[in-house]
Amino acid sequence: MADTMNVLLAGFGGQGILFTGKVMVYGALTEGKELSWLPSYGPEMRGGTCNCSVVISDEAIGSPLVTNPDVLIAMNRPSLEKFMGSVVPGGTILVDSSTVDIKVERTDVTVYYVPATNLADKNGLKGLANIILLGKLFKEKQFISRESLDKGLAKCIPAKKAEMLEFNKKALEIGMEQ
Amino acid sequence: MSEKVLMKGNEALGEAAIQAGCRHFFGYPITPQTELSAYLSKKMPKVGGTFLQAESEIAAINMVLGAAGSGVRAMTSSSSPGISLKSEGVSYIAGSDVPAVIINVQRGGPGLGSIQPSQADYWQATKALGHGDFQLLVFAPSTVQEMADFVALAFDTAEKYRMPAMILSDGMLGQMMEPVVFPDATEVHEGDKSWAASGHRNKRKHNVVNSLYIEAKDLEEKVKERYERYEIVKANEQRSESYLCDDADIIIVAFGASSRVSRSAVNAARAKGIKAGLFRPITLWPYPVDALDKTVATAKKYLVVEMNMGQMVDDVKLAVNGRKPVEFFGRTGGIIPTPAEVLAQIEALV
Amino acid sequence: MAVVFEKPHALADIPFHYCPGCTHGIVHRLVAEAIDELGVEGNAVGIASVGCSVFSYNYFNCDMIQAPHGRAQAVATGVKRAHPENIVFTYQGDGDLAAIGTCETVHAATRGENITVIFINNAIYGMTGGQMAPTSLPGQITQTTPYGRDVKTAGYPIRMCEMLSTLDGVALAQRVTVDNVKHVNEAKKAIKKAFQNQIDGLGYSIIEVVSTCPTNWGLSPKAAVEWLENNMLPYYPLGVYKDKTAEGGTK
């Protein structure tokens, strides 16, 4: 991977945008990387669009606010429309094609369309479309080791919901198969 | 043995307060500092401390006056509009020579403004957080680690000089998560508390914590005594960080969140062969004039980058004193400038 | 020779600055006597408020903090939370407690903050020269109600004890006065009880003392006492409005 990966995750509140970002940074933490996680906050948290900037780097991080992402994960149409133009040339866009019915018109970026919400529902993993997309990102970018990613996941699931870990791991696997 | 943990800046402030021996926190809800109150409401009872959600910002700062005035480490936190409400109490705290720590997780203003990150309270913090002749120590963290590190520093310094201290943060630093390492045991340098109104226990004359001097000459004498102390603070407590300044033609001056953006811009400029550097004030009062002064001989130009309409730029101009040009670039309203924007400013100036 | 009368230890040996006929002096003494009798001077921290009684920090021998206008009970809360073993009291006038500090008063009360509040109600702002107070009576002439307090524009007086008695956190809310020996003795008992309640950890106790301000009322000390009896007491009836220690609950 590059020295620094700027990721923007965006969707509706409740789709697990912030959680996905946390899994990434907790995974990176176990490898001693520099990282930052910055949520959008405010009225948009309450049911509107939600986004999260994640930076993983080998060097000290300047701005934690990602305005030109290397990777955009878009889980709804407004997010894709709003942010697809800001992705750096050569960058990557992951789209949940079950919830987004438009295509990226740019030719200078790599786009992966993953029907993540449908895949989640079909496999009894309702609400884990975010982790399926994370699995796909991991497959394409390998930004940390698989072991670290699993550790990140385990760290983000509270003890009270331990049974969710297996479902999340399954979602990750499904994403990696896409 | 201390390990890196991931925490929001607001939570790091809370944990650091506990580790600095603060057991009394008085707050009032406001975005974007809420996680700090939430964290302390959970942790304080577990360490035998007091977390109290006050009826207002005004009440909260006066509870700090009471607790700190009776000799304990006390803290309050808020965001910009709430800090305005606290200004009365801060003035009394300063006028009574009481050490206390106030956190401002800044958001856009004036008025209700926005809830996004801002640095528009620089003037308020450094020039006039309340009526009358006084200063408070102002620390400006730029990372979650510094959010943690500066709490004990703020308490120690406040107690050393018997004056209030502020940690001037912003919504970005408060909301973001970064790795942070807490020391196994935070070293605490508690100041003398023999002046405190904690009950004389029939062992000494009664103490009075007071800001009223009805005779003008008494007040002048008191204020002058305080300003003599400020001179010692200015001599001893200036803090700053210089990044690639030694050979820089253009030096960006920025603190807090905007210093991070500026650091990225400096790196980008260097990659393009432009000799740029970053001077980052850590104490906003006392302003690090001595270190800034040392850069004037070699720098050709200064660019001050802030998340406001131009406030700290005045202090930079005072320090540079006409010897080199000082330009300004700012975004306001809650907008964080991008490294690309700052880089464009640098390129336009060289 | 037997000593029949002396200054309470908790009262400093400093002449009061209060005007002739002002009742602050009596109430200061009653507070000091209560502190002496309960033996709590070493633990006591008093909070002086803004108004004529601001200088009370000079008159009491216990530790004192001078609070911003209206904020005495917030400051008291800070002291009490930091030192639960201390005996913390505020001494506030009507402008301080019932106008600018109403919010702090109501919330300290409803939290059941374990403090003692001495509230001087003399229906006027004394220190600033006789403006309308939240407790000024309808029709009362003051510097800022030169035609008499018109309730249509200036609103009605506020009865703090009655209002605070509705709050669960209040242990004792009692209104007293000091216009004659009998009433002074009753006031003494009430103030002492308000301190005893704190020692017993019962919560918030407030003693409202209906008081005079001869200077700003424009009356002689004697006429001021008569004015208090004829005008204030009918509007502010003396009595216990809430008492958690009383059998059968509250009045």
JSON list of C-alpha atoms in Angstrom, two decimals, chain A residues 9-15 17 40-52 76-80 82-83:
[
{"chain": "A", "resi": 9, "resn": "LEU", "atom": "CA", "xyz": [-16.90, 6.28, 4.43]},
{"chain": "A", "resi": 10, "resn": "ALA", "atom": "CA", "xyz": [-20.35, 7.70, 3.81]},
{"chain": "A", "resi": 11, "resn": "GLY", "atom": "CA", "xyz": [-23.97, 6.66, 4.03]},
{"chain": "A", "resi": 12, "resn": "PHE", "atom": "CA", "xyz": [-27.06, 7.01, 6.16]},
{"chain": "A", "resi": 13, "resn": "GLY", "atom": "CA", "xyz": [-26.89, 7.08, 9.93]},
{"chain": "A", "resi": 14, "resn": "GLY", "atom": "CA", "xyz": [-27.44, 3.52, 11.15]},
{"chain": "A", "resi": 15, "resn": "GLN", "atom": "CA", "xyz": [-25.57, 1.80, 8.32]},
{"chain": "A", "resi": 17, "resn": "ILE", "atom": "CA", "xyz": [-20.35, 3.95, 8.84]},
{"chain": "A", "resi": 40, "resn": "SER", "atom": "CA", "xyz": [-19.01, 13.97, 10.92]},
{"chain": "A", "resi": 41, "resn": "TYR", "atom": "CA", "xyz": [-21.11, 15.13, 13.82]},
{"chain": "A", "resi": 42, "resn": "GLY", "atom": "CA", "xyz": [-24.17, 17.24, 14.30]},
{"chain": "A", "resi": 43, "resn": "PRO", "atom": "CA", "xyz": [-27.73, 17.22, 13.04]},
{"chain": "A", "resi": 44, "resn": "GLU", "atom": "CA", "xyz": [-26.81, 14.87, 10.24]},
{"chain": "A", "resi": 45, "resn": "MET", "atom": "CA", "xyz": [-26.17, 12.20, 12.84]},
{"chain": "A", "resi": 46, "resn": "ARG", "atom": "CA", "xyz": [-29.87, 12.10, 13.50]},
{"chain": "A", "resi": 47, "resn": "GLY", "atom": "CA", "xyz": [-31.12, 10.11, 10.55]},
{"chain": "A", "resi": 48, "resn": "GLY", "atom": "CA", "xyz": [-29.46, 12.03, 7.74]},
{"chain": "A", "resi": 49, "resn": "THR", "atom": "CA", "xyz": [-26.20, 11.37, 5.97]},
{"chain": "A", "resi": 50, "resn": "CYS", "atom": "CA", "xyz": [-23.22, 10.38, 8.03]},
{"chain": "A", "resi": 51, "resn": "ASN", "atom": "CA", "xyz": [-19.59, 10.18, 7.10]},
{"chain": "A", "resi": 52, "resn": "CYS", "atom": "CA", "xyz": [-16.31, 9.29, 8.63]},
{"chain": "A", "resi": 76, "resn": "ASN", "atom": "CA", "xyz": [-26.23, 5.55, -0.31]},
{"chain": "A", "resi": 77, "resn": "ARG", "atom": "CA", "xyz": [-26.88, 7.62, -3.40]},
{"chain": "A", "resi": 78, "resn": "PRO", "atom": "CA", "xyz": [-26.57, 11.10, -1.84]},
{"chain": "A", "resi": 79, "resn": "SER", "atom": "CA", "xyz": [-23.12, 10.16, -0.50]},
{"chain": "A", "resi": 80, "resn": "LEU", "atom": "CA", "xyz": [-21.92, 8.87, -3.84]},
{"chain": "A", "resi": 82, "resn": "LYS", "atom": "CA", "xyz": [-21.66, 14.25, -3.07]},
{"chain": "A", "resi": 83, "resn": "PHE", "atom": "CA", "xyz": [-18.21, 12.68, -2.82]}
]
